[in-house]
Amino acid sequence: MSQLVRGVIARGKGKPVEVATIVVPDPGPGEAVVKVQACGVCHTDLHYREGGINDDFPFLLGHEAAGVVESIGEGVTDVAVGDFVVLNWRAVCGNCRACNKGKPWYCFNTHNATQKMTLEDGTELSPALGVGAFVEKTLVHAGQCTKVDPEARAAAVGLLGCGVMAGIGAAINTGGVGRGDSVAVIGCGGVGDGAVAGAALAGATTIIAIDTDDRKLEWARGFGATHTINAREHDVVERVRELTGGFGADVVVEAVGRPETYKQAFYARDLAGTVVLVGVPTPDMTIELPLLDVFGRGGALKSSWYGDCLPSRDFPMLTELYKQGRLDLDAFVTEEIALDEVEQAFNKMHTGDVLRSVVIF
């Protein structure tokens, strides 16, 4: 029997979000209903509201979440009722060409729930990133549920569902940061600070955080940055080279998603170094680089989708590191808010006052 719950929707491009009554159907084959305990307010949700992803309004926003499985559909075996889970938006299929090559983190046919959540008048909702978690209960594909230790704080580990995992994975999985490496991270929001934390976990000895906001640079130090650069005051490329013996960093993570910062990343890396683009550009952005420089500098230019993570592998591991005190996920949570405060949280993003606002249910 379907349930009526409260959730946050975006009805149209640029319009303030609102709390509405959402109809959540019983889970069908391969699906699960999750009682959401916490959900982070991510820039991607704001992109949806602004029409920067697509125009399939109305959207049910929210995707960076943790909660408890309330019910499951036919054929679900990986999770059970009562499991504490972190939701993910790339539930691997296991059968596509990427999965068959042993690279499921690139899965090209990820799963979402088949049924639709709706408004009371029957209007179908488009869940953000196939999750839709600014809601008391949500319907997802069971593969989007990753079981983790129930003793972990939902507001903290829920952030693995998107931004923090994207950053950590950009450094470790995509960038391949290793012991003794030098790393530069451009952009120190939630994703960038995740990359700083990931570089520290991997054993990098020089971790350079770059931003235009001194508050964010100070936050980055808390996650493991050994040096900081305010890009308004210094030439980023020259300063990175100064801090790395004149060579440039082994790995540069670009967590902004703009042509000018990508060029900085390209020239701030060492010869044969790696650039990782994890910041999300807009469709109109282009970049021009001398092809001779692309050839002559060698190395690798990579983009990182969701930190190239495999939720079944990475979420439990990172949750355990959090419990051991080796990964401070709590530090990413700037504030805990109510469901009807999401619009105010979006406004705070523009002023840089928060790393993450987290809705608590």
mmCIF file of C-alpha atoms in Angstrom:
data_model
loop_
_atom_site.group_PDB
_atom_site.id
_atom_site.type_symbol
_atom_site.label_atom_id
_atom_site.label_comp_id
_atom_site.label_asym_id
_atom_site.label_seq_id
_atom_site.Cartn_x
_atom_site.Cartn_y
_atom_site.Cartn_z
ATOM 1 C CA MET A 1 0.000 0.000 0.000
ATOM 2 C CA SER A 2 1.452 3.411 -0.967
ATOM 3 C CA GLN A 3 2.437 5.923 1.721
ATOM 4 C CA LEU A 4 2.095 9.703 1.977
ATOM 5 C CA VAL A 5 5.213 11.506 3.206
ATOM 6 C CA ARG A 6 6.706 15.015 3.185
ATOM 7 C CA GLY A 7 9.414 15.901 0.687
ATOM 8 C CA VAL A 8 11.125 18.842 -1.013
ATOM 9 C CA ILE A 9 10.382 19.445 -4.691
ATOM 10 C CA ALA A 10 11.423 21.930 -7.360
ATOM 11 C CA ARG A 11 8.455 22.759 -9.593
ATOM 12 C CA GLY A 12 10.210 24.945 -12.148
ATOM 13 C CA LYS A 13 13.497 26.472 -13.207
ATOM 14 C CA GLY A 14 14.841 28.880 -10.624
ATOM 15 C CA LYS A 15 11.729 28.755 -8.464
ATOM 16 C CA PRO A 16 12.117 28.375 -4.691
ATOM 17 C CA VAL A 17 11.742 24.789 -3.542
ATOM 18 C CA GLU A 18 8.740 23.752 -1.498
ATOM 19 C CA VAL A 19 7.681 21.007 0.874
ATOM 20 C CA ALA A 20 4.947 18.856 -0.649
ATOM 21 C CA THR A 21 3.125 15.601 0.028
ATOM 22 C CA ILE A 22 4.779 12.726 -1.844
ATOM 23 C CA VAL A 23 3.189 9.385 -2.715
ATOM 24 C CA VAL A 24 5.673 6.526 -2.235
ATOM 25 C CA PRO A 25 4.530 3.182 -3.715
ATOM 26 C CA ASP A 26 5.301 -0.188 -2.224
ATOM 27 C CA PRO A 27 8.581 -1.567 -3.579
ATOM 28 C CA GLY A 28 8.343 -3.695 -6.691
ATOM 29 C CA PRO A 29 10.805 -6.347 -7.863
ATOM 30 C CA GLY A 30 14.362 -5.245 -7.135
ATOM 31 C CA GLU A 31 13.258 -2.135 -5.249
ATOM 32 C CA ALA A 32 13.395 -0.926 -1.653
ATOM 33 C CA VAL A 33 11.739 1.762 0.433
ATOM 34 C CA VAL A 34 14.192 3.521 2.747
ATOM 35 C CA LYS A 35 13.261 5.630 5.759
ATOM 36 C CA VAL A 36 15.667 8.536 5.369
ATOM 37 C CA GLN A 37 17.505 9.675 8.502
ATOM 38 C CA ALA A 38 19.787 12.349 7.036
ATOM 39 C CA CYS A 39 20.436 13.929 3.636
ATOM 40 C CA GLY A 40 23.146 16.438 2.692
ATOM 41 C CA VAL A 41 22.350 19.541 0.647
ATOM 42 C CA CYS A 42 24.609 19.219 -2.402
ATOM 43 C CA HIS A 43 25.334 21.717 -5.196
ATOM 44 C CA THR A 44 23.919 19.160 -7.618
ATOM 45 C CA ASP A 45 20.478 19.657 -6.053
ATOM 46 C CA LEU A 46 20.815 23.371 -6.695
ATOM 47 C CA HIS A 47 21.807 22.605 -10.309
ATOM 48 C CA TYR A 48 18.579 20.613 -10.667
ATOM 49 C CA ARG A 49 16.527 23.501 -9.288
ATOM 50 C CA GLU A 50 18.224 25.902 -11.691
ATOM 51 C CA GLY A 51 17.544 23.636 -14.684
ATOM 52 C CA GLY A 52 21.251 22.950 -15.152
ATOM 53 C CA ILE A 53 20.822 19.155 -15.390
ATOM 54 C CA ASN A 54 17.661 18.780 -17.474
ATOM 55 C CA ASP A 55 14.132 20.143 -17.564
ATOM 56 C CA ASP A 56 12.215 17.115 -16.282
ATOM 57 C CA PHE A 57 10.374 19.136 -13.629
ATOM 58 C CA PRO A 58 9.073 18.640 -11.035
ATOM 59 C CA PHE A 59 12.127 17.213 -9.298
ATOM 60 C CA LEU A 60 12.206 15.428 -5.969
ATOM 61 C CA LEU A 61 15.509 16.775 -4.700
ATOM 62 C CA GLY A 62 18.145 15.242 -2.413
ATOM 63 C CA HIS A 63 20.491 12.323 -3.029
ATOM 64 C CA GLU A 64 23.311 12.349 -0.445
ATOM 65 C CA ALA A 65 21.614 10.264 2.211
ATOM 66 C CA ALA A 66 21.589 7.492 4.786
ATOM 67 C CA GLY A 67 18.686 5.669 6.376
ATOM 68 C CA VAL A 68 17.084 2.357 7.248
ATOM 69 C CA VAL A 69 15.493 -0.104 4.825
ATOM 70 C CA GLU A 70 11.793 -0.246 5.646
ATOM 71 C CA SER A 71 10.569 -2.704 2.998
ATOM 72 C CA ILE A 72 11.929 -4.619 0.020
ATOM 73 C CA GLY A 73 10.458 -5.999 -3.177
ATOM 74 C CA GLU A 74 10.574 -9.396 -4.769
ATOM 75 C CA GLY A 75 14.011 -10.783 -5.524
ATOM 76 C CA VAL A 76 15.983 -8.437 -3.250
ATOM 77 C CA THR A 77 18.721 -10.335 -1.417
ATOM 78 C CA ASP A 78 21.613 -7.903 -0.846
ATOM 79 C CA VAL A 79 19.800 -5.851 1.797
ATOM 80 C CA ALA A 80 17.096 -6.680 4.317
ATOM 81 C CA VAL A 81 14.483 -4.795 6.300
ATOM 82 C CA GLY A 82 16.180 -2.982 9.170
ATOM 83 C CA ASP A 83 19.577 -2.569 7.465
ATOM 84 C CA PHE A 84 21.280 0.810 7.880
ATOM 85 C CA VAL A 85 22.341 1.938 4.413
ATOM 86 C CA VAL A 86 23.996 4.769 2.537
ATOM 87 C CA LEU A 87 22.228 5.544 -0.739
ATOM 88 C CA ASN A 88 24.192 5.777 -3.975
ATOM 89 C CA TRP A 89 23.276 6.993 -7.436
ATOM 90 C CA ARG A 90 25.395 4.534 -9.431
ATOM 91 C CA ALA A 91 23.986 1.088 -8.691
ATOM 92 C CA VAL A 92 26.034 -1.144 -10.979
ATOM 93 C CA CYS A 93 24.272 -3.549 -13.314
ATOM 94 C CA GLY A 94 26.948 -6.268 -13.408
ATOM 95 C CA ASN A 95 26.335 -7.018 -17.088
ATOM 96 C CA CYS A 96 27.376 -4.048 -19.231
ATOM 97 C CA ARG A 97 30.652 -3.858 -21.127
ATOM 98 C CA ALA A 98 32.361 -1.971 -18.275
ATOM 99 C CA CYS A 99 31.191 -4.465 -15.641
ATOM 100 C CA ASN A 100 32.223 -7.379 -17.857
ATOM 101 C CA LYS A 101 35.697 -5.869 -18.159
ATOM 102 C CA GLY A 102 36.039 -5.881 -14.384
ATOM 103 C CA LYS A 103 35.560 -2.107 -14.083
ATOM 104 C CA PRO A 104 32.105 -1.812 -12.496
ATOM 105 C CA TRP A 105 32.823 1.725 -11.237
ATOM 106 C CA TYR A 106 32.394 2.764 -14.890
ATOM 107 C CA CYS A 107 29.061 0.910 -15.217
ATOM 108 C CA PHE A 108 27.183 2.254 -18.247
ATOM 109 C CA ASN A 109 23.780 0.849 -17.285
ATOM 110 C CA THR A 110 23.233 1.762 -13.651
ATOM 111 C CA HIS A 111 19.956 0.859 -11.952
ATOM 112 C CA ASN A 112 17.172 3.086 -10.621
ATOM 113 C CA ALA A 113 13.724 2.253 -9.298
ATOM 114 C CA THR A 114 11.254 1.345 -12.035
ATOM 115 C CA GLN A 115 8.202 2.833 -10.350
ATOM 116 C CA LYS A 116 7.749 6.561 -9.934
ATOM 117 C CA MET A 117 7.032 8.548 -6.807
ATOM 118 C CA THR A 118 4.314 11.136 -7.452
ATOM 119 C CA LEU A 119 2.471 14.114 -6.071
ATOM 120 C CA GLU A 120 -1.018 13.510 -4.713
ATOM 121 C CA ASP A 121 -2.574 14.498 -8.061
ATOM 122 C CA GLY A 122 -0.574 11.772 -9.811
ATOM 123 C CA THR A 123 2.143 14.031 -11.272
ATOM 124 C CA GLU A 124 5.276 11.926 -11.662
ATOM 125 C CA LEU A 125 8.419 13.190 -9.962
ATOM 126 C CA SER A 126 11.975 13.031 -11.300
ATOM 127 C CA PRO A 127 14.206 12.005 -8.392
ATOM 128 C CA ALA A 128 17.545 13.819 -8.265
ATOM 129 C CA LEU A 129 20.270 11.457 -9.510
ATOM 130 C CA GLY A 130 17.706 8.660 -9.369
ATOM 131 C CA VAL A 131 17.496 8.901 -5.575
ATOM 132 C CA GLY A 132 15.224 11.742 -4.362
ATOM 133 C CA ALA A 133 16.050 11.839 -0.645
ATOM 134 C CA PHE A 134 14.798 15.179 0.694
ATOM 135 C CA VAL A 135 11.842 13.117 1.779
ATOM 136 C CA GLU A 136 10.842 11.121 4.839
ATOM 137 C CA LYS A 137 10.835 7.879 2.829
ATOM 138 C CA THR A 138 12.119 7.210 -0.659
ATOM 139 C CA LEU A 139 11.808 4.445 -3.263
ATOM 140 C CA VAL A 140 15.068 3.304 -4.851
ATOM 141 C CA HIS A 141 16.537 0.305 -6.601
ATOM 142 C CA ALA A 142 17.883 -2.084 -3.981
ATOM 143 C CA GLY A 143 21.315 -1.807 -5.617
ATOM 144 C CA GLN A 144 21.339 1.844 -4.567
ATOM 145 C CA CYS A 145 21.430 0.732 -0.929
ATOM 146 C CA THR A 146 24.850 -0.035 0.535
ATOM 147 C CA LYS A 147 24.833 -1.577 3.999
ATOM 148 C CA VAL A 148 27.238 0.033 6.496
ATOM 149 C CA ASP A 149 27.839 -0.154 10.248
ATOM 150 C CA PRO A 150 24.645 1.021 12.007
ATOM 151 C CA GLU A 151 26.675 2.631 14.790
ATOM 152 C CA ALA A 152 27.873 5.323 12.368
ATOM 153 C CA ARG A 153 26.245 8.764 12.475
ATOM 154 C CA ALA A 154 23.788 9.083 9.592
ATOM 155 C CA ALA A 155 24.501 12.781 8.992
ATOM 156 C CA ALA A 156 28.196 11.992 8.507
ATOM 157 C CA VAL A 157 28.254 8.754 6.513
ATOM 158 C CA GLY A 158 25.351 9.885 4.337
ATOM 159 C CA LEU A 159 27.792 12.346 2.722
ATOM 160 C CA LEU A 160 29.549 9.360 1.165
ATOM 161 C CA GLY A 161 26.496 9.209 -1.083
ATOM 162 C CA CYS A 162 27.908 11.979 -3.254
ATOM 163 C CA GLY A 163 30.269 14.881 -2.536
ATOM 164 C CA VAL A 164 32.721 13.511 -0.007
ATOM 165 C CA MET A 165 33.016 10.218 -1.866
ATOM 166 C CA ALA A 166 33.528 12.078 -5.135
ATOM 167 C CA GLY A 167 36.462 13.956 -3.611
ATOM 168 C CA ILE A 168 38.086 11.060 -1.796
ATOM 169 C CA GLY A 169 37.705 8.866 -4.858
ATOM 170 C CA ALA A 170 39.076 11.550 -7.191
ATOM 171 C CA ALA A 171 42.322 11.487 -5.223
ATOM 172 C CA ILE A 172 42.646 7.795 -4.444
ATOM 173 C CA ASN A 173 40.721 5.926 -7.147
ATOM 174 C CA THR A 174 41.068 8.213 -10.164
ATOM 175 C CA GLY A 175 44.258 10.071 -9.331
ATOM 176 C CA GLY A 176 46.032 7.076 -7.841
ATOM 177 C CA VAL A 177 47.636 9.186 -5.109
ATOM 178 C CA GLY A 178 50.254 7.164 -3.264
ATOM 179 C CA ARG A 179 52.782 7.392 -0.443
ATOM 180 C CA GLY A 180 55.072 10.388 -0.709
ATOM 181 C CA ASP A 181 53.177 12.051 -3.553
ATOM 182 C CA SER A 182 52.575 15.769 -3.901
ATOM 183 C CA VAL A 183 48.961 16.744 -4.497
ATOM 184 C CA ALA A 184 47.262 20.050 -5.300
ATOM 185 C CA VAL A 185 43.498 20.494 -4.942
ATOM 186 C CA ILE A 186 41.820 23.453 -6.659
ATOM 187 C CA GLY A 187 38.519 24.344 -4.995
ATOM 188 C CA CYS A 188 37.970 23.575 -1.318
ATOM 189 C CA GLY A 189 34.272 22.968 -0.965
ATOM 190 C CA GLY A 190 32.926 19.601 0.127
ATOM 191 C CA VAL A 191 34.335 17.739 -2.888
ATOM 192 C CA GLY A 192 37.713 19.453 -2.775
ATOM 193 C CA ASP A 193 38.110 18.879 0.943
ATOM 194 C CA GLY A 194 37.171 15.256 0.305
ATOM 195 C CA ALA A 195 40.096 15.101 -2.122
ATOM 196 C CA VAL A 196 42.383 16.656 0.517
ATOM 197 C CA ALA A 197 41.250 14.035 3.041
ATOM 198 C CA GLY A 198 41.707 11.276 0.469
ATOM 199 C CA ALA A 199 45.237 12.424 -0.336
ATOM 200 C CA ALA A 200 46.065 12.408 3.367
ATOM 201 C CA LEU A 201 44.653 8.887 3.750
ATOM 202 C CA ALA A 202 46.767 7.707 0.816
ATOM 203 C CA GLY A 203 49.986 8.988 2.369
ATOM 204 C CA ALA A 204 50.685 12.099 0.293
ATOM 205 C CA THR A 205 53.340 14.202 2.020
ATOM 206 C CA THR A 206 52.640 17.527 0.309
ATOM 207 C CA ILE A 207 48.967 18.495 0.026
ATOM 208 C CA ILE A 208 48.299 21.961 -1.356
ATOM 209 C CA ALA A 209 44.793 23.417 -0.988
ATOM 210 C CA ILE A 210 43.823 26.231 -3.382
ATOM 211 C CA ASP A 211 40.804 28.524 -3.122
ATOM 212 C CA THR A 212 39.843 32.198 -3.099
ATOM 213 C CA ASP A 213 38.286 32.046 0.383
ATOM 214 C CA ASP A 214 40.566 32.000 3.437
ATOM 215 C CA ARG A 215 37.830 30.322 5.493
ATOM 216 C CA LYS A 216 37.766 27.389 3.109
ATOM 217 C CA LEU A 217 41.544 27.177 3.108
ATOM 218 C CA GLU A 218 41.505 26.923 6.889
ATOM 219 C CA TRP A 219 38.918 24.146 6.696
ATOM 220 C CA ALA A 220 41.165 22.333 4.209
ATOM 221 C CA ARG A 221 44.025 22.400 6.716
ATOM 222 C CA GLY A 222 41.767 20.536 9.101
ATOM 223 C CA PHE A 223 41.381 17.754 6.541
ATOM 224 C CA GLY A 224 45.119 17.377 5.971
ATOM 225 C CA ALA A 225 46.349 20.206 3.731
ATOM 226 C CA THR A 226 50.000 20.987 4.445
ATOM 227 C CA HIS A 227 50.007 24.240 2.439
ATOM 228 C CA THR A 228 47.368 26.673 1.206
ATOM 229 C CA ILE A 229 47.214 29.147 -1.672
ATOM 230 C CA ASN A 230 44.726 31.988 -1.955
ATOM 231 C CA ALA A 231 44.254 32.248 -5.716
ATOM 232 C CA ARG A 232 43.333 35.935 -5.446
ATOM 233 C CA GLU A 233 46.749 36.721 -4.002
ATOM 234 C CA HIS A 234 49.142 34.370 -5.813
ATOM 235 C CA ASP A 235 49.816 32.911 -9.229
ATOM 236 C CA VAL A 236 48.567 29.389 -8.614
ATOM 237 C CA VAL A 237 50.877 27.616 -11.062
ATOM 238 C CA GLU A 238 54.013 29.409 -9.884
ATOM 239 C CA ARG A 239 53.179 28.877 -6.214
ATOM 240 C CA VAL A 240 52.462 25.154 -6.658
ATOM 241 C CA ARG A 241 55.800 24.756 -8.401
ATOM 242 C CA GLU A 242 57.562 26.629 -5.597
ATOM 243 C CA LEU A 243 56.047 24.238 -3.064
ATOM 244 C CA THR A 244 57.070 21.153 -5.066
ATOM 245 C CA GLY A 245 60.730 21.793 -5.729
ATOM 246 C CA GLY A 246 60.044 23.690 -8.931
ATOM 247 C CA PHE A 247 58.432 20.707 -10.654
ATOM 248 C CA GLY A 248 54.683 20.811 -10.058
ATOM 249 C CA ALA A 249 52.444 18.355 -8.232
ATOM 250 C CA ASP A 250 52.252 14.646 -8.998
ATOM 251 C CA VAL A 251 48.446 14.856 -8.962
ATOM 252 C CA VAL A 252 46.244 17.928 -9.345
ATOM 253 C CA VAL A 253 42.548 17.585 -8.549
ATOM 254 C CA GLU A 254 40.329 20.246 -10.146
ATOM 255 C CA ALA A 255 37.174 20.465 -8.030
ATOM 256 C CA VAL A 256 35.692 23.648 -9.528
ATOM 257 C CA GLY A 257 34.799 22.690 -13.099
ATOM 258 C CA ARG A 258 35.830 25.853 -14.954
ATOM 259 C CA PRO A 259 38.169 26.333 -17.952
ATOM 260 C CA GLU A 260 40.468 28.749 -16.136
ATOM 261 C CA THR A 261 40.966 26.475 -13.141
ATOM 262 C CA TYR A 262 41.420 23.462 -15.397
ATOM 263 C CA LYS A 263 44.256 25.282 -17.175
ATOM 264 C CA GLN A 264 45.812 26.000 -13.813
ATOM 265 C CA ALA A 265 45.594 22.309 -12.987
ATOM 266 C CA PHE A 266 47.122 21.351 -16.333
ATOM 267 C CA TYR A 267 50.184 23.553 -15.874
ATOM 268 C CA ALA A 268 50.541 23.053 -12.108
ATOM 269 C CA ARG A 269 51.259 19.315 -12.474
ATOM 270 C CA ASP A 270 54.684 17.794 -12.858
ATOM 271 C CA LEU A 271 55.792 16.280 -16.159
ATOM 272 C CA ALA A 272 54.037 12.921 -16.504
ATOM 273 C CA GLY A 273 51.724 13.980 -13.676
ATOM 274 C CA THR A 274 47.984 13.489 -13.516
ATOM 275 C CA VAL A 275 45.117 15.973 -13.717
ATOM 276 C CA VAL A 276 41.770 14.835 -12.347
ATOM 277 C CA LEU A 277 38.644 16.825 -13.244
ATOM 278 C CA VAL A 278 35.943 16.184 -10.655
ATOM 279 C CA GLY A 279 34.328 19.633 -10.724
ATOM 280 C CA VAL A 280 31.278 19.586 -13.007
ATOM 281 C CA PRO A 281 31.360 22.102 -15.903
ATOM 282 C CA THR A 282 28.286 23.577 -17.561
ATOM 283 C CA PRO A 283 27.370 22.557 -21.147
ATOM 284 C CA ASP A 284 28.546 25.862 -22.640
ATOM 285 C CA MET A 285 32.121 25.657 -21.333
ATOM 286 C CA THR A 286 35.032 24.937 -23.670
ATOM 287 C CA ILE A 287 38.794 24.817 -23.265
ATOM 288 C CA GLU A 288 41.709 25.343 -25.620
ATOM 289 C CA LEU A 289 45.193 23.992 -24.930
ATOM 290 C CA PRO A 290 48.261 23.834 -27.190
ATOM 291 C CA LEU A 291 48.318 20.281 -28.486
ATOM 292 C CA LEU A 292 52.108 20.299 -28.236
ATOM 293 C CA ASP A 293 51.791 20.931 -24.489
ATOM 294 C CA VAL A 294 49.327 18.069 -24.155
ATOM 295 C CA PHE A 295 51.847 15.832 -25.896
ATOM 296 C CA GLY A 296 54.999 17.231 -24.359
ATOM 297 C CA ARG A 297 53.892 17.206 -20.737
ATOM 298 C CA GLY A 298 52.829 13.567 -20.889
ATOM 299 C CA GLY A 299 50.992 12.026 -17.991
ATOM 300 C CA ALA A 300 47.239 11.668 -17.826
ATOM 301 C CA LEU A 301 44.194 13.911 -18.063
ATOM 302 C CA LYS A 302 41.271 12.198 -16.368
ATOM 303 C CA SER A 303 37.706 12.934 -15.397
ATOM 304 C CA SER A 304 36.293 11.362 -12.259
ATOM 305 C CA TRP A 305 32.708 10.131 -12.135
ATOM 306 C CA TYR A 306 31.584 9.845 -8.507
ATOM 307 C CA GLY A 307 35.225 9.349 -7.530
ATOM 308 C CA ASP A 308 35.274 6.160 -9.631
ATOM 309 C CA CYS A 309 33.879 4.527 -6.524
ATOM 310 C CA LEU A 310 32.369 1.102 -6.079
ATOM 311 C CA PRO A 311 29.871 1.648 -3.251
ATOM 312 C CA SER A 312 29.902 -1.965 -2.064
ATOM 313 C CA ARG A 313 33.681 -1.737 -1.661
ATOM 314 C CA ASP A 314 34.245 1.876 -0.651
ATOM 315 C CA PHE A 315 31.337 2.839 1.625
ATOM 316 C CA PRO A 316 31.895 0.161 4.307
ATOM 317 C CA MET A 317 35.666 0.770 4.236
ATOM 318 C CA LEU A 318 35.356 4.533 4.642
ATOM 319 C CA THR A 319 32.692 4.110 7.319
ATOM 320 C CA GLU A 320 35.126 1.931 9.258
ATOM 321 C CA LEU A 321 37.884 4.553 8.905
ATOM 322 C CA TYR A 322 35.398 7.126 10.191
ATOM 323 C CA LYS A 323 34.595 4.978 13.220
ATOM 324 C CA GLN A 324 38.315 4.545 13.907
ATOM 325 C CA GLY A 325 38.814 8.311 13.907
ATOM 326 C CA ARG A 326 40.986 8.239 10.788
ATOM 327 C CA LEU A 327 38.486 10.036 8.517
ATOM 328 C CA ASP A 328 36.683 12.993 10.084
ATOM 329 C CA LEU A 329 33.371 12.942 8.254
ATOM 330 C CA ASP A 330 31.780 14.922 11.098
ATOM 331 C CA ALA A 331 33.907 17.923 10.115
ATOM 332 C CA PHE A 332 32.082 18.150 6.780
ATOM 333 C CA VAL A 333 28.750 18.722 8.569
ATOM 334 C CA THR A 334 28.506 22.483 9.136
ATOM 335 C CA GLU A 335 24.907 22.478 10.288
ATOM 336 C CA GLU A 336 21.906 20.216 10.764
ATOM 337 C CA ILE A 337 18.631 21.610 9.428
ATOM 338 C CA ALA A 338 14.950 20.757 9.069
ATOM 339 C CA LEU A 339 13.280 19.717 5.824
ATOM 340 C CA ASP A 340 11.718 23.150 5.307
ATOM 341 C CA GLU A 341 15.123 24.888 5.501
ATOM 342 C CA VAL A 342 16.548 23.546 2.224
ATOM 343 C CA GLU A 343 15.954 26.815 0.336
ATOM 344 C CA GLN A 344 17.911 28.724 2.988
ATOM 345 C CA ALA A 345 20.695 26.135 2.697
ATOM 346 C CA PHE A 346 20.901 26.820 -1.051
ATOM 347 C CA ASN A 347 21.312 30.518 -0.288
ATOM 348 C CA LYS A 348 24.191 29.785 2.085
ATOM 349 C CA MET A 349 26.030 27.978 -0.712
ATOM 350 C CA HIS A 350 26.411 31.288 -2.556
ATOM 351 C CA THR A 351 28.143 32.917 0.405
ATOM 352 C CA GLY A 352 30.485 30.021 1.158
ATOM 353 C CA ASP A 353 29.299 29.806 4.766
ATOM 354 C CA VAL A 354 28.928 26.021 4.832
ATOM 355 C CA LEU A 355 30.641 22.856 3.693
ATOM 356 C CA ARG A 356 27.446 20.871 4.105
ATOM 357 C CA SER A 357 24.035 21.578 5.488
ATOM 358 C CA VAL A 358 22.411 18.252 6.357
ATOM 359 C CA VAL A 359 18.667 17.675 6.631
ATOM 360 C CA ILE A 360 17.828 15.574 9.679
ATOM 361 C CA PHE A 361 14.574 13.599 9.817
#
